[in-house]
Amino acid sequence: MRRSAKLSAYVLVFLFAIACVAQRPGAGVAPFISENVPVFAITHVRVVDGTGASAKDDQTVVVANGKIQTLGPTASVQVPAGAKQIDGTGYTVIPGLVGMHDHLYYTATAAMQRDANGRLGEPGLFVNEIPYTAPRLSLAAGVTTLRTTGSVEPYTDLRVKRLIDQGMMPGPKLDLTAPYLEGWPTIFAQMHSLTGPDDARRLVDYWADEGMTSYKAYMNINRADLAAAITEAHKRGFKLTGHLCSVTWHEAITLGIDDFEHGPVFTATDFVANKKPDTCPSGRDGTDSWAKLDINGPQVQELIRDLVSHHVSVTSTLPVFEMSVAGRPPLQQRVLDAMAPDAKLSYLTLRARSAMPEALLKKEMEFEHAFANAGGLLLAGPDPTGNGGTLPGFGDQREVELLVEAGFTPVQAIQVATENGAKFLGQQDKIGTLAPGKQADIVLIKGDPSRNIVDIENVETVFKDGIGYDSRKLIESIRGQVGMR
Ligand SMILES: [Zn+2]
């Protein structure tokens, strides 16, 4: 008894010591900061400003107190006396990426619990929260703002945001999405099933009060619950997106939804023959219906018109679909190095089994390009789930590369991943493009992603509000840990 009391006293002192260390502001981020002066200029640098405009060579960007002060040709920009100068020769700057499907969790493992018939055993599918590695990897890859797009550990997410905002943890600015608004049945152990419209309103209000700033409806929600959730979210001033199945895109547009996740080929059930209302069709009925559709045909064109005229966005998540295509994407050492041993084994096992027809991925790409060309607001994010090969941050870069494969020019693809997300979040006056007066969220990249989009992987320094983070050090700090913490 006495001994255990003494022991708990030690534990308390120990925890108090940890708390004191943890509360020193900046202690958690200092090791990763490579540039921290109030006024600096990046000179002779190529600028891709995020508006879709062509790249401009030999520019100078002046940053003062966390904001972009001046940006223009090196020959005409006056660098303030005493400003630190960073030589940008051979480098490109782009705006910080605005990741719009960037969970703080990750696929747990390929080795799921199975019952005697091979079916998923109770309590159902679960995923691993990765609150330590996801913010670091995201920031390292150039993501300075992200939407979590569905939470499985809401109080962890809230804590991560608070610590990042206080400068105690490296990471992007977070738009936290509440726990999923899901119906019944769900295969996910970590999701609540709504019991009706009152429950939907109750949860929207509860999570808004707790600090969440966006919502996501999921595959088995019904129309009544979705309608209640959308109305309540809008009352609180927040947007609601959906990865739907039981409710069609046309139905959700009518109910006032703001955004659709993943694009339609893997989620929109509008064209499934004999679809029952409020029911997610079984198996591959949805994708099969899309396999037969012509993107230029009347049905898809009408859907695009419906989306554009109602100002409903679509979030592209090409990397998570690419994972299911045999032999794609190229296996990267940096991805494997970041993974925990079990995550790596699991990913390589599932990768070897990938067998999705590439034509489905191409069809999704074709839709996204057509939607954007028709004036739709296309957003971008990796969705770090699937077979485990899509990592936070690295996946955001891959998304931009895949948009180029889909037919966007490199500067257009960068615009989708920067300005478009900022517009959706209503923050285009602060982030998403490089211009005087904007927050200095700037990614310094070696090479020229405006010509060779793969150069977007060569991030060296990521400025968030004018403070520069060393990408390499952030990546090194999570080596071997993605999937575990
Ligand atoms: Zn997702």
GROMACS .gro file of C-alpha atoms and ligand atoms in nm:
model
  486
    1MET     CA    1   0.000   0.000   0.000
    2ARG     CA    2   0.266   0.243   0.119
    3ARG     CA    3   0.497   0.133  -0.154
    4SER     CA    4   0.239   0.190  -0.425
    5ALA     CA    5   0.162   0.536  -0.281
    6LYS     CA    6   0.533   0.619  -0.303
    7LEU     CA    7   0.540   0.484  -0.656
    8SER     CA    8   0.245   0.695  -0.766
    9ALA     CA    9   0.412   1.001  -0.613
   10TYR     CA   10   0.714   0.930  -0.835
   11VAL     CA   11   0.485   0.885  -1.132
   12LEU     CA   12   0.318   1.218  -1.057
   13VAL     CA   13   0.651   1.400  -1.031
   14PHE     CA   14   0.758   1.236  -1.356
   15LEU     CA   15   0.437   1.336  -1.534
   16PHE     CA   16   0.466   1.688  -1.397
   17ALA     CA   17   0.821   1.710  -1.531
   18ILE     CA   18   0.701   1.595  -1.872
   19ALA     CA   19   0.418   1.850  -1.859
   20CYS     CA   20   0.664   2.131  -1.778
   21VAL     CA   21   0.891   2.039  -2.068
   22ALA     CA   22   0.593   2.005  -2.300
   23GLN     CA   23   0.461   2.348  -2.205
   24ARG     CA   24   0.773   2.538  -2.305
   25PRO     CA   25   0.643   2.708  -2.622
   26GLY     CA   26   0.825   2.612  -2.934
   27ALA     CA   27   1.018   2.326  -2.776
   28GLY     CA   28   0.855   2.071  -3.004
   29VAL     CA   29   0.908   2.264  -3.326
   30ALA     CA   30   1.248   2.430  -3.271
   31PRO     CA   31   1.456   2.135  -3.398
   32PHE     CA   32   1.283   2.157  -3.736
   33ILE     CA   33   1.299   2.530  -3.794
   34SER     CA   34   1.563   2.631  -4.045
   35GLU     CA   35   1.455   2.990  -4.117
   36ASN     CA   36   1.318   3.219  -3.848
   37VAL     CA   37   1.377   3.588  -3.910
   38PRO     CA   38   1.107   3.855  -3.927
   39VAL     CA   39   1.214   3.989  -4.268
   40PHE     CA   40   1.367   3.789  -4.552
   41ALA     CA   41   1.375   3.772  -4.930
   42ILE     CA   42   1.394   3.471  -5.159
   43THR     CA   43   1.577   3.607  -5.463
   44HIS     CA   44   1.615   3.486  -5.824
   45VAL     CA   45   1.345   3.225  -5.774
   46ARG     CA   46   1.086   3.084  -6.016
   47VAL     CA   47   0.731   3.160  -5.895
   48VAL     CA   48   0.423   2.947  -5.954
   49ASP     CA   49   0.167   3.163  -5.777
   50GLY     CA   50  -0.122   2.914  -5.747
   51THR     CA   51  -0.366   3.108  -5.969
   52GLY     CA   52  -0.298   2.888  -6.270
   53ALA     CA   53  -0.084   3.162  -6.429
   54SER     CA   54   0.238   3.059  -6.607
   55ALA     CA   55   0.555   3.029  -6.402
   56LYS     CA   56   0.765   3.345  -6.382
   57ASP     CA   57   1.144   3.320  -6.377
   58ASP     CA   58   1.389   3.529  -6.174
   59GLN     CA   59   1.146   3.670  -5.920
   60THR     CA   60   1.203   3.794  -5.567
   61VAL     CA   61   0.961   3.736  -5.281
   62VAL     CA   62   0.992   3.957  -4.974
   63VAL     CA   63   0.837   3.829  -4.651
   64ALA     CA   64   0.785   4.048  -4.345
   65ASN     CA   65   0.632   3.936  -4.016
   66GLY     CA   66   0.473   3.624  -4.156
   67LYS     CA   67   0.319   3.783  -4.464
   68ILE     CA   68   0.423   3.830  -4.825
   69GLN     CA   69   0.516   4.195  -4.860
   70THR     CA   70   0.638   4.218  -5.220
   71LEU     CA   71   0.665   3.980  -5.513
   72GLY     CA   72   0.799   4.066  -5.857
   73PRO     CA   73   1.096   4.058  -6.096
   74THR     CA   74   1.427   4.056  -5.909
   75ALA     CA   75   1.540   4.358  -6.112
   76SER     CA   76   1.258   4.576  -5.981
   77VAL     CA   77   1.192   4.449  -5.626
   78GLN     CA   78   1.351   4.653  -5.349
   79VAL     CA   79   1.480   4.420  -5.079
   80PRO     CA   80   1.455   4.598  -4.739
   81ALA     CA   81   1.786   4.683  -4.575
   82GLY     CA   82   1.889   4.417  -4.326
   83ALA     CA   83   1.662   4.151  -4.474
   84LYS     CA   84   1.809   3.804  -4.488
   85GLN     CA   85   1.854   3.694  -4.849
   86ILE     CA   86   1.794   3.336  -4.958
   87ASP     CA   87   1.930   3.262  -5.306
   88GLY     CA   88   1.651   3.092  -5.500
   89THR     CA   89   1.853   3.025  -5.816
   90GLY     CA   90   1.750   2.682  -5.946
   91TYR     CA   91   1.449   2.673  -5.715
   92THR     CA   92   1.073   2.726  -5.752
   93VAL     CA   93   0.827   2.856  -5.495
   94ILE     CA   94   0.463   2.749  -5.490
   95PRO     CA   95   0.192   2.828  -5.233
   96GLY     CA   96   0.159   2.589  -4.940
   97LEU     CA   97  -0.064   2.300  -5.044
   98VAL     CA   98  -0.420   2.296  -4.910
   99GLY     CA   99  -0.491   1.926  -4.860
  100MET     CA  100  -0.862   1.858  -4.873
  101HIS     CA  101  -0.881   1.485  -4.792
  102ASP     CA  102  -0.603   1.449  -4.539
  103HIS     CA  103  -0.702   1.223  -4.250
  104LEU     CA  104  -0.492   1.200  -3.936
  105TYR     CA  105  -0.539   0.824  -3.953
  106TYR     CA  106  -0.411   0.545  -4.172
  107THR     CA  107  -0.495   0.188  -4.274
  108ALA     CA  108  -0.414  -0.039  -3.982
  109THR     CA  109  -0.309  -0.364  -4.144
  110ALA     CA  110  -0.390  -0.618  -4.415
  111ALA     CA  111  -0.425  -0.883  -4.146
  112MET     CA  112  -0.785  -0.817  -4.040
  113GLN     CA  113  -0.982  -1.036  -3.804
  114ARG     CA  114  -1.191  -1.292  -3.999
  115ASP     CA  115  -1.469  -1.524  -3.891
  116ALA     CA  116  -1.502  -1.888  -4.000
  117ASN     CA  117  -1.660  -1.780  -4.330
  118GLY     CA  118  -1.384  -1.535  -4.409
  119ARG     CA  119  -1.601  -1.238  -4.327
  120LEU     CA  120  -1.475  -0.943  -4.126
  121GLY     CA  121  -1.514  -1.026  -3.757
  122GLU     CA  122  -1.658  -0.797  -3.492
  123PRO     CA  123  -1.624  -0.522  -3.385
  124GLY     CA  124  -1.565  -0.440  -3.752
  125LEU     CA  125  -1.303  -0.251  -3.948
  126PHE     CA  126  -1.080  -0.008  -3.763
  127VAL     CA  127  -0.801   0.224  -3.859
  128ASN     CA  128  -0.501   0.364  -3.674
  129GLU     CA  129  -0.484   0.725  -3.566
  130ILE     CA  130  -0.137   0.858  -3.657
  131PRO     CA  131  -0.133   1.196  -3.479
  132TYR     CA  132   0.246   1.202  -3.451
  133THR     CA  133   0.355   1.120  -3.805
  134ALA     CA  134   0.071   1.264  -4.017
  135PRO     CA  135   0.119   1.632  -3.924
  136ARG     CA  136   0.498   1.607  -3.965
  137LEU     CA  137   0.487   1.431  -4.301
  138SER     CA  138   0.218   1.665  -4.430
  139LEU     CA  139   0.415   1.975  -4.343
  140ALA     CA  140   0.738   1.822  -4.476
  141ALA     CA  141   0.573   1.765  -4.813
  142GLY     CA  142   0.452   2.126  -4.840
  143VAL     CA  143   0.101   2.097  -4.697
  144THR     CA  144   0.047   2.408  -4.483
  145THR     CA  145  -0.332   2.374  -4.446
  146LEU     CA  146  -0.544   2.060  -4.446
  147ARG     CA  147  -0.896   1.936  -4.388
  148THR     CA  148  -0.911   1.608  -4.196
  149THR     CA  149  -1.226   1.499  -4.385
  150GLY     CA  150  -1.356   1.257  -4.122
  151SER     CA  151  -1.233   1.179  -3.772
  152VAL     CA  152  -1.202   0.851  -3.583
  153GLU     CA  153  -1.038   1.003  -3.273
  154PRO     CA  154  -1.192   1.348  -3.241
  155TYR     CA  155  -1.031   1.442  -2.910
  156THR     CA  156  -0.688   1.345  -3.041
  157ASP     CA  157  -0.749   1.560  -3.351
  158LEU     CA  158  -0.857   1.855  -3.134
  159ARG     CA  159  -0.546   1.820  -2.921
  160VAL     CA  160  -0.319   1.800  -3.226
  161LYS     CA  161  -0.470   2.120  -3.365
  162ARG     CA  162  -0.431   2.302  -3.034
  163LEU     CA  163  -0.067   2.197  -3.001
  164ILE     CA  164   0.016   2.295  -3.359
  165ASP     CA  165  -0.154   2.633  -3.318
  166GLN     CA  166   0.041   2.691  -2.995
  167GLY     CA  167   0.369   2.613  -3.171
  168MET     CA  168   0.429   2.300  -2.963
  169MET     CA  169   0.410   2.052  -3.250
  170PRO     CA  170   0.511   2.082  -3.615
  171GLY     CA  171   0.220   2.055  -3.855
  172PRO     CA  172  -0.016   2.235  -4.092
  173LYS     CA  173  -0.312   2.454  -4.001
  174LEU     CA  174  -0.605   2.219  -3.954
  175ASP     CA  175  -0.969   2.233  -4.058
  176LEU     CA  176  -1.096   1.959  -3.830
  177THR     CA  177  -1.381   1.746  -3.959
  178ALA     CA  178  -1.615   1.597  -3.700
  179PRO     CA  179  -1.663   1.219  -3.662
  180TYR     CA  180  -1.841   1.068  -3.962
  181LEU     CA  181  -2.214   1.117  -4.002
  182GLU     CA  182  -2.291   0.757  -4.091
  183GLY     CA  183  -2.608   0.550  -4.107
  184TRP     CA  184  -2.681   0.185  -4.046
  185PRO     CA  185  -2.527  -0.061  -4.118
  186THR     CA  186  -2.161   0.038  -4.112
  187ILE     CA  187  -1.861  -0.191  -4.126
  188PHE     CA  188  -1.650   0.054  -3.925
  189ALA     CA  189  -1.598  -0.016  -3.554
  190GLN     CA  190  -1.510   0.349  -3.491
  191MET     CA  191  -1.823   0.504  -3.643
  192HIS     CA  192  -2.151   0.594  -3.477
  193SER     CA  193  -2.472   0.509  -3.665
  194LEU     CA  194  -2.721   0.794  -3.663
  195THR     CA  195  -3.063   0.710  -3.519
  196GLY     CA  196  -3.254   0.987  -3.700
  197PRO     CA  197  -3.260   1.356  -3.790
  198ASP     CA  198  -3.263   1.466  -3.423
  199ASP     CA  199  -2.949   1.262  -3.362
  200ALA     CA  200  -2.787   1.416  -3.671
  201ARG     CA  201  -2.862   1.770  -3.547
  202ARG     CA  202  -2.747   1.682  -3.194
  203LEU     CA  203  -2.409   1.556  -3.317
  204VAL     CA  204  -2.351   1.848  -3.553
  205ASP     CA  205  -2.408   2.089  -3.265
  206TYR     CA  206  -2.208   1.886  -3.016
  207TRP     CA  207  -1.898   1.870  -3.237
  208ALA     CA  208  -1.926   2.236  -3.338
  209ASP     CA  209  -1.922   2.322  -2.966
  210GLU     CA  210  -1.616   2.102  -2.917
  211GLY     CA  211  -1.422   2.286  -3.190
  212MET     CA  212  -1.479   2.093  -3.513
  213THR     CA  213  -1.514   2.312  -3.822
  214SER     CA  214  -1.639   2.082  -4.098
  215TYR     CA  215  -1.852   1.771  -4.149
  216LYS     CA  216  -1.856   1.459  -4.359
  217ALA     CA  217  -2.150   1.232  -4.432
  218TYR     CA  218  -2.076   0.869  -4.506
  219MET     CA  219  -2.186   0.578  -4.719
  220ASN     CA  220  -2.497   0.455  -4.534
  221ILE     CA  221  -2.659   0.782  -4.423
  222ASN     CA  222  -3.022   0.828  -4.534
  223ARG     CA  223  -3.173   1.135  -4.698
  224ALA     CA  224  -3.360   1.256  -4.389
  225ASP     CA  225  -3.051   1.245  -4.166
  226LEU     CA  226  -2.836   1.402  -4.436
  227ALA     CA  227  -3.085   1.685  -4.486
  228ALA     CA  228  -3.094   1.755  -4.110
  229ALA     CA  229  -2.713   1.748  -4.084
  230ILE     CA  230  -2.662   1.983  -4.380
  231THR     CA  231  -2.914   2.236  -4.249
  232GLU     CA  232  -2.765   2.228  -3.899
  233ALA     CA  233  -2.405   2.254  -4.024
  234HIS     CA  234  -2.495   2.552  -4.241
  235LYS     CA  235  -2.670   2.715  -3.943
  236ARG     CA  236  -2.340   2.691  -3.757
  237GLY     CA  237  -2.155   2.840  -4.055
  238PHE     CA  238  -1.979   2.518  -4.156
  239LYS     CA  239  -1.968   2.307  -4.471
  240LEU     CA  240  -2.056   1.944  -4.517
  241THR     CA  241  -1.899   1.704  -4.763
  242GLY     CA  242  -1.990   1.346  -4.837
  243HIS     CA  243  -1.848   1.013  -4.938
  244LEU     CA  244  -2.191   0.883  -5.027
  245CYS     CA  245  -2.346   0.564  -5.158
  246SER     CA  246  -2.698   0.523  -5.010
  247VAL     CA  247  -2.784   0.878  -5.118
  248THR     CA  248  -2.715   0.967  -5.482
  249TRP     CA  249  -2.522   1.276  -5.588
  250HIS     CA  250  -2.831   1.429  -5.746
  251GLU     CA  251  -3.028   1.377  -5.424
  252ALA     CA  252  -2.751   1.527  -5.210
  253ILE     CA  253  -2.716   1.828  -5.442
  254THR     CA  254  -3.087   1.894  -5.395
  255LEU     CA  255  -3.039   1.873  -5.016
  256GLY     CA  256  -2.765   2.140  -5.032
  257ILE     CA  257  -2.440   1.944  -4.988
  258ASP     CA  258  -2.117   2.144  -5.041
  259ASP     CA  259  -1.870   1.887  -5.172
  260PHE     CA  260  -1.832   1.523  -5.280
  261GLU     CA  261  -1.529   1.316  -5.187
  262HIS     CA  262  -1.336   1.091  -5.426
  263GLY     CA  263  -1.516   1.191  -5.747
  264PRO     CA  264  -1.807   0.988  -5.881
  265VAL     CA  265  -1.662   0.674  -6.041
  266PHE     CA  266  -1.615   0.496  -5.707
  267THR     CA  267  -1.895   0.663  -5.510
  268ALA     CA  268  -2.187   0.806  -5.712
  269THR     CA  269  -2.476   0.559  -5.734
  270ASP     CA  270  -2.699   0.778  -5.953
  271PHE     CA  271  -2.673   0.543  -6.250
  272VAL     CA  272  -2.719   0.208  -6.075
  273ALA     CA  273  -3.021   0.033  -6.229
  274ASN     CA  274  -3.307  -0.026  -5.982
  275LYS     CA  275  -3.125   0.144  -5.695
  276LYS     CA  276  -3.337   0.139  -5.377
  277PRO     CA  277  -3.371   0.478  -5.202
  278ASP     CA  278  -3.154   0.524  -4.891
  279THR     CA  279  -2.969   0.199  -4.960
  280CYS     CA  280  -2.609   0.154  -5.066
  281PRO     CA  281  -2.608  -0.092  -5.359
  282SER     CA  282  -2.410  -0.407  -5.300
  283GLY     CA  283  -2.068  -0.494  -5.432
  284ARG     CA  284  -1.940  -0.319  -5.738
  285ASP     CA  285  -2.275  -0.201  -5.877
  286GLY     CA  286  -2.169   0.163  -5.854
  287THR     CA  287  -1.836   0.129  -6.036
  288ASP     CA  288  -1.989  -0.111  -6.288
  289SER     CA  289  -2.249   0.152  -6.375
  290TRP     CA  290  -1.973   0.405  -6.433
  291ALA     CA  291  -1.763   0.165  -6.642
  292LYS     CA  292  -2.040   0.174  -6.903
  293LEU     CA  293  -2.086   0.553  -6.898
  294ASP     CA  294  -1.939   0.798  -7.144
  295ILE     CA  295  -1.806   1.111  -6.969
  296ASN     CA  296  -1.915   1.316  -7.274
  297GLY     CA  297  -2.256   1.148  -7.279
  298PRO     CA  298  -2.579   1.320  -7.169
  299GLN     CA  299  -2.607   1.161  -6.822
  300VAL     CA  300  -2.261   1.261  -6.698
  301GLN     CA  301  -2.278   1.601  -6.865
  302GLU     CA  302  -2.609   1.665  -6.690
  303LEU     CA  303  -2.453   1.565  -6.355
  304ILE     CA  304  -2.165   1.807  -6.417
  305ARG     CA  305  -2.412   2.086  -6.497
  306ASP     CA  306  -2.604   2.008  -6.178
  307LEU     CA  307  -2.282   2.026  -5.970
  308VAL     CA  308  -2.156   2.347  -6.130
  309SER     CA  309  -2.489   2.532  -6.118
  310HIS     CA  310  -2.527   2.448  -5.746
  311HIS     CA  311  -2.163   2.538  -5.669
  312VAL     CA  312  -2.089   2.192  -5.534
  313SER     CA  313  -1.719   2.098  -5.527
  314VAL     CA  314  -1.562   1.761  -5.598
  315THR     CA  315  -1.253   1.638  -5.413
  316SER     CA  316  -1.010   1.440  -5.624
  317THR     CA  317  -0.835   1.159  -5.434
  318LEU     CA  318  -0.656   0.984  -5.719
  319PRO     CA  319  -0.364   0.839  -5.516
  320VAL     CA  320  -0.586   0.611  -5.307
  321PHE     CA  321  -0.743   0.466  -5.625
  322GLU     CA  322  -0.413   0.435  -5.806
  323MET     CA  323  -0.302   0.200  -5.528
  324SER     CA  324  -0.547  -0.064  -5.648
  325VAL     CA  325  -0.409  -0.072  -6.003
  326ALA     CA  326  -0.145  -0.342  -6.062
  327GLY     CA  327   0.209  -0.205  -6.075
  328ARG     CA  328   0.111   0.148  -5.973
  329PRO     CA  329   0.242   0.382  -5.839
  330PRO     CA  330   0.620   0.341  -5.877
  331LEU     CA  331   0.747   0.196  -5.550
  332GLN     CA  332   0.934   0.470  -5.365
  333GLN     CA  333   1.207   0.411  -5.111
  334ARG     CA  334   1.104   0.722  -4.915
  335VAL     CA  335   0.754   0.578  -4.872
  336LEU     CA  336   0.886   0.242  -4.748
  337ASP     CA  337   1.137   0.413  -4.517
  338ALA     CA  338   0.860   0.612  -4.351
  339MET     CA  339   0.650   0.305  -4.271
  340ALA     CA  340   0.653   0.102  -3.952
  341PRO     CA  341   0.768  -0.257  -4.021
  342ASP     CA  342   0.418  -0.405  -4.001
  343ALA     CA  343   0.271  -0.130  -4.217
  344LYS     CA  344   0.539  -0.196  -4.479
  345LEU     CA  345   0.478  -0.570  -4.484
  346SER     CA  346   0.105  -0.513  -4.501
  347TYR     CA  347   0.134  -0.263  -4.786
  348LEU     CA  348   0.369  -0.478  -4.993
  349THR     CA  349   0.137  -0.777  -4.948
  350LEU     CA  350  -0.170  -0.583  -5.058
  351ARG     CA  351   0.019  -0.411  -5.340
  352ALA     CA  352   0.107  -0.751  -5.485
  353ARG     CA  353  -0.265  -0.834  -5.498
  354SER     CA  354  -0.370  -0.511  -5.676
  355ALA     CA  355  -0.586  -0.593  -5.976
  356MET     CA  356  -0.822  -0.302  -6.045
  357PRO     CA  357  -0.858  -0.218  -6.416
  358GLU     CA  358  -0.658   0.096  -6.494
  359ALA     CA  359  -0.951   0.208  -6.712
  360LEU     CA  360  -1.152   0.295  -6.398
  361LEU     CA  361  -0.876   0.523  -6.273
  362LYS     CA  362  -0.855   0.682  -6.618
  363LYS     CA  363  -1.232   0.733  -6.623
  364GLU     CA  364  -1.218   0.909  -6.287
  365MET     CA  365  -0.938   1.130  -6.422
  366GLU     CA  366  -1.144   1.208  -6.731
  367PHE     CA  367  -1.442   1.310  -6.518
  368GLU     CA  368  -1.232   1.538  -6.298
  369HIS     CA  369  -1.079   1.715  -6.595
  370ALA     CA  370  -1.421   1.759  -6.758
  371PHE     CA  371  -1.573   1.888  -6.431
  372ALA     CA  372  -1.298   2.148  -6.387
  373ASN     CA  373  -1.319   2.252  -6.754
  374ALA     CA  374  -1.692   2.307  -6.709
  375GLY     CA  375  -1.620   2.555  -6.429
  376GLY     CA  376  -1.644   2.316  -6.132
  377LEU     CA  377  -1.431   2.372  -5.823
  378LEU     CA  378  -1.206   2.065  -5.806
  379LEU     CA  379  -1.021   2.007  -5.477
  380ALA     CA  380  -0.732   1.772  -5.405
  381GLY     CA  381  -0.623   1.531  -5.133
  382PRO     CA  382  -0.460   1.189  -5.111
  383ASP     CA  383  -0.690   1.001  -4.867
  384PRO     CA  384  -0.415   0.822  -4.675
  385THR     CA  385  -0.598   0.490  -4.647
  386GLY     CA  386  -0.657   0.215  -4.903
  387ASN     CA  387  -0.388  -0.052  -4.908
  388GLY     CA  388  -0.154   0.166  -4.704
  389GLY     CA  389   0.066   0.298  -4.985
  390THR     CA  390  -0.079   0.649  -4.978
  391LEU     CA  391   0.098   0.842  -4.705
  392PRO     CA  392   0.012   1.185  -4.570
  393GLY     CA  393   0.213   1.453  -4.749
  394PHE     CA  394   0.381   1.228  -5.003
  395GLY     CA  395   0.029   1.143  -5.115
  396ASP     CA  396  -0.056   1.512  -5.157
  397GLN     CA  397   0.239   1.544  -5.395
  398ARG     CA  398   0.136   1.231  -5.584
  399GLU     CA  399  -0.215   1.377  -5.620
  400VAL     CA  400  -0.072   1.677  -5.807
  401GLU     CA  401   0.129   1.445  -6.035
  402LEU     CA  402  -0.183   1.242  -6.111
  403LEU     CA  403  -0.381   1.556  -6.195
  404VAL     CA  404  -0.117   1.625  -6.460
  405GLU     CA  405  -0.166   1.271  -6.590
  406ALA     CA  406  -0.539   1.354  -6.598
  407GLY     CA  407  -0.474   1.635  -6.844
  408PHE     CA  408  -0.414   1.943  -6.631
  409THR     CA  409  -0.102   2.148  -6.698
  410PRO     CA  410   0.140   2.150  -6.404
  411VAL     CA  411   0.042   2.504  -6.299
  412GLN     CA  412  -0.328   2.413  -6.323
  413ALA     CA  413  -0.271   2.102  -6.112
  414ILE     CA  414  -0.089   2.313  -5.852
  415GLN     CA  415  -0.383   2.558  -5.856
  416VAL     CA  416  -0.626   2.273  -5.781
  417ALA     CA  417  -0.411   2.176  -5.480
  418THR     CA  418  -0.368   2.532  -5.351
  419GLU     CA  419  -0.605   2.813  -5.454
  420ASN     CA  420  -0.909   2.587  -5.500
  421GLY     CA  421  -0.886   2.447  -5.149
  422ALA     CA  422  -0.841   2.796  -5.007
  423LYS     CA  423  -1.153   2.911  -5.194
  424PHE     CA  424  -1.358   2.621  -5.061
  425LEU     CA  425  -1.244   2.699  -4.706
  426GLY     CA  426  -1.332   3.066  -4.756
  427GLN     CA  427  -0.970   3.161  -4.685
  428GLN     CA  428  -0.859   3.278  -5.030
  429ASP     CA  429  -0.780   3.624  -4.891
  430LYS     CA  430  -0.514   3.466  -4.665
  431ILE     CA  431  -0.381   3.145  -4.823
  432GLY     CA  432  -0.374   2.944  -5.146
  433THR     CA  433  -0.187   3.189  -5.371
  434LEU     CA  434   0.133   3.389  -5.358
  435ALA     CA  435   0.058   3.762  -5.359
  436PRO     CA  436   0.135   4.064  -5.139
  437GLY     CA  437  -0.072   4.059  -4.821
  438LYS     CA  438  -0.113   3.679  -4.812
  439GLN     CA  439   0.021   3.465  -4.529
  440ALA     CA  440   0.372   3.351  -4.612
  441ASP     CA  441   0.283   2.984  -4.666
  442ILE     CA  442   0.547   2.909  -4.927
  443VAL     CA  443   0.706   2.585  -5.043
  444LEU     CA  444   1.065   2.610  -5.165
  445ILE     CA  445   1.130   2.336  -5.420
  446LYS     CA  446   1.454   2.244  -5.594
  447GLY     CA  447   1.394   2.224  -5.968
  448ASP     CA  448   1.101   2.326  -6.183
  449PRO     CA  449   0.765   2.157  -6.120
  450SER     CA  450   0.608   2.386  -6.385
  451ARG     CA  451   0.794   2.178  -6.646
  452ASN     CA  452   0.851   1.851  -6.465
  453ILE     CA  453   0.578   1.793  -6.210
  454VAL     CA  454   0.774   1.518  -6.030
  455ASP     CA  455   1.003   1.796  -5.903
  456ILE     CA  456   0.720   1.876  -5.658
  457GLU     CA  457   0.871   1.595  -5.448
  458ASN     CA  458   1.195   1.795  -5.405
  459VAL     CA  459   1.070   2.013  -5.121
  460GLU     CA  460   1.351   2.165  -4.917
  461THR     CA  461   1.190   2.429  -4.696
  462VAL     CA  462   0.826   2.480  -4.607
  463PHE     CA  463   0.736   2.825  -4.479
  464LYS     CA  464   0.425   2.843  -4.263
  465ASP     CA  465   0.336   3.202  -4.169
  466GLY     CA  466   0.691   3.298  -4.263
  467ILE     CA  467   0.869   3.039  -4.048
  468GLY     CA  468   1.076   2.791  -4.247
  469TYR     CA  469   1.069   2.418  -4.163
  470ASP     CA  470   1.338   2.177  -4.281
  471SER     CA  471   1.156   1.912  -4.483
  472ARG     CA  472   1.435   1.655  -4.458
  473LYS     CA  473   1.452   1.677  -4.078
  474LEU     CA  474   1.077   1.637  -4.043
  475ILE     CA  475   1.080   1.325  -4.263
  476GLU     CA  476   1.379   1.182  -4.076
  477SER     CA  477   1.193   1.228  -3.745
  478ILE     CA  478   0.913   0.990  -3.845
  479ARG     CA  479   1.124   0.721  -4.012
  480GLY     CA  480   0.982   0.373  -3.953
  481GLN     CA  481   0.677   0.503  -3.765
  482VAL     CA  482   0.389   0.564  -4.009
  483GLY     CA  483   0.111   0.323  -3.922
  484MET     CA  484   0.216   0.294  -3.559
  485ARG     CA  485   0.189   0.646  -3.415
  486ZN      ZN  486  -1.138   0.939  -4.660
   0.00000   0.00000   0.00000
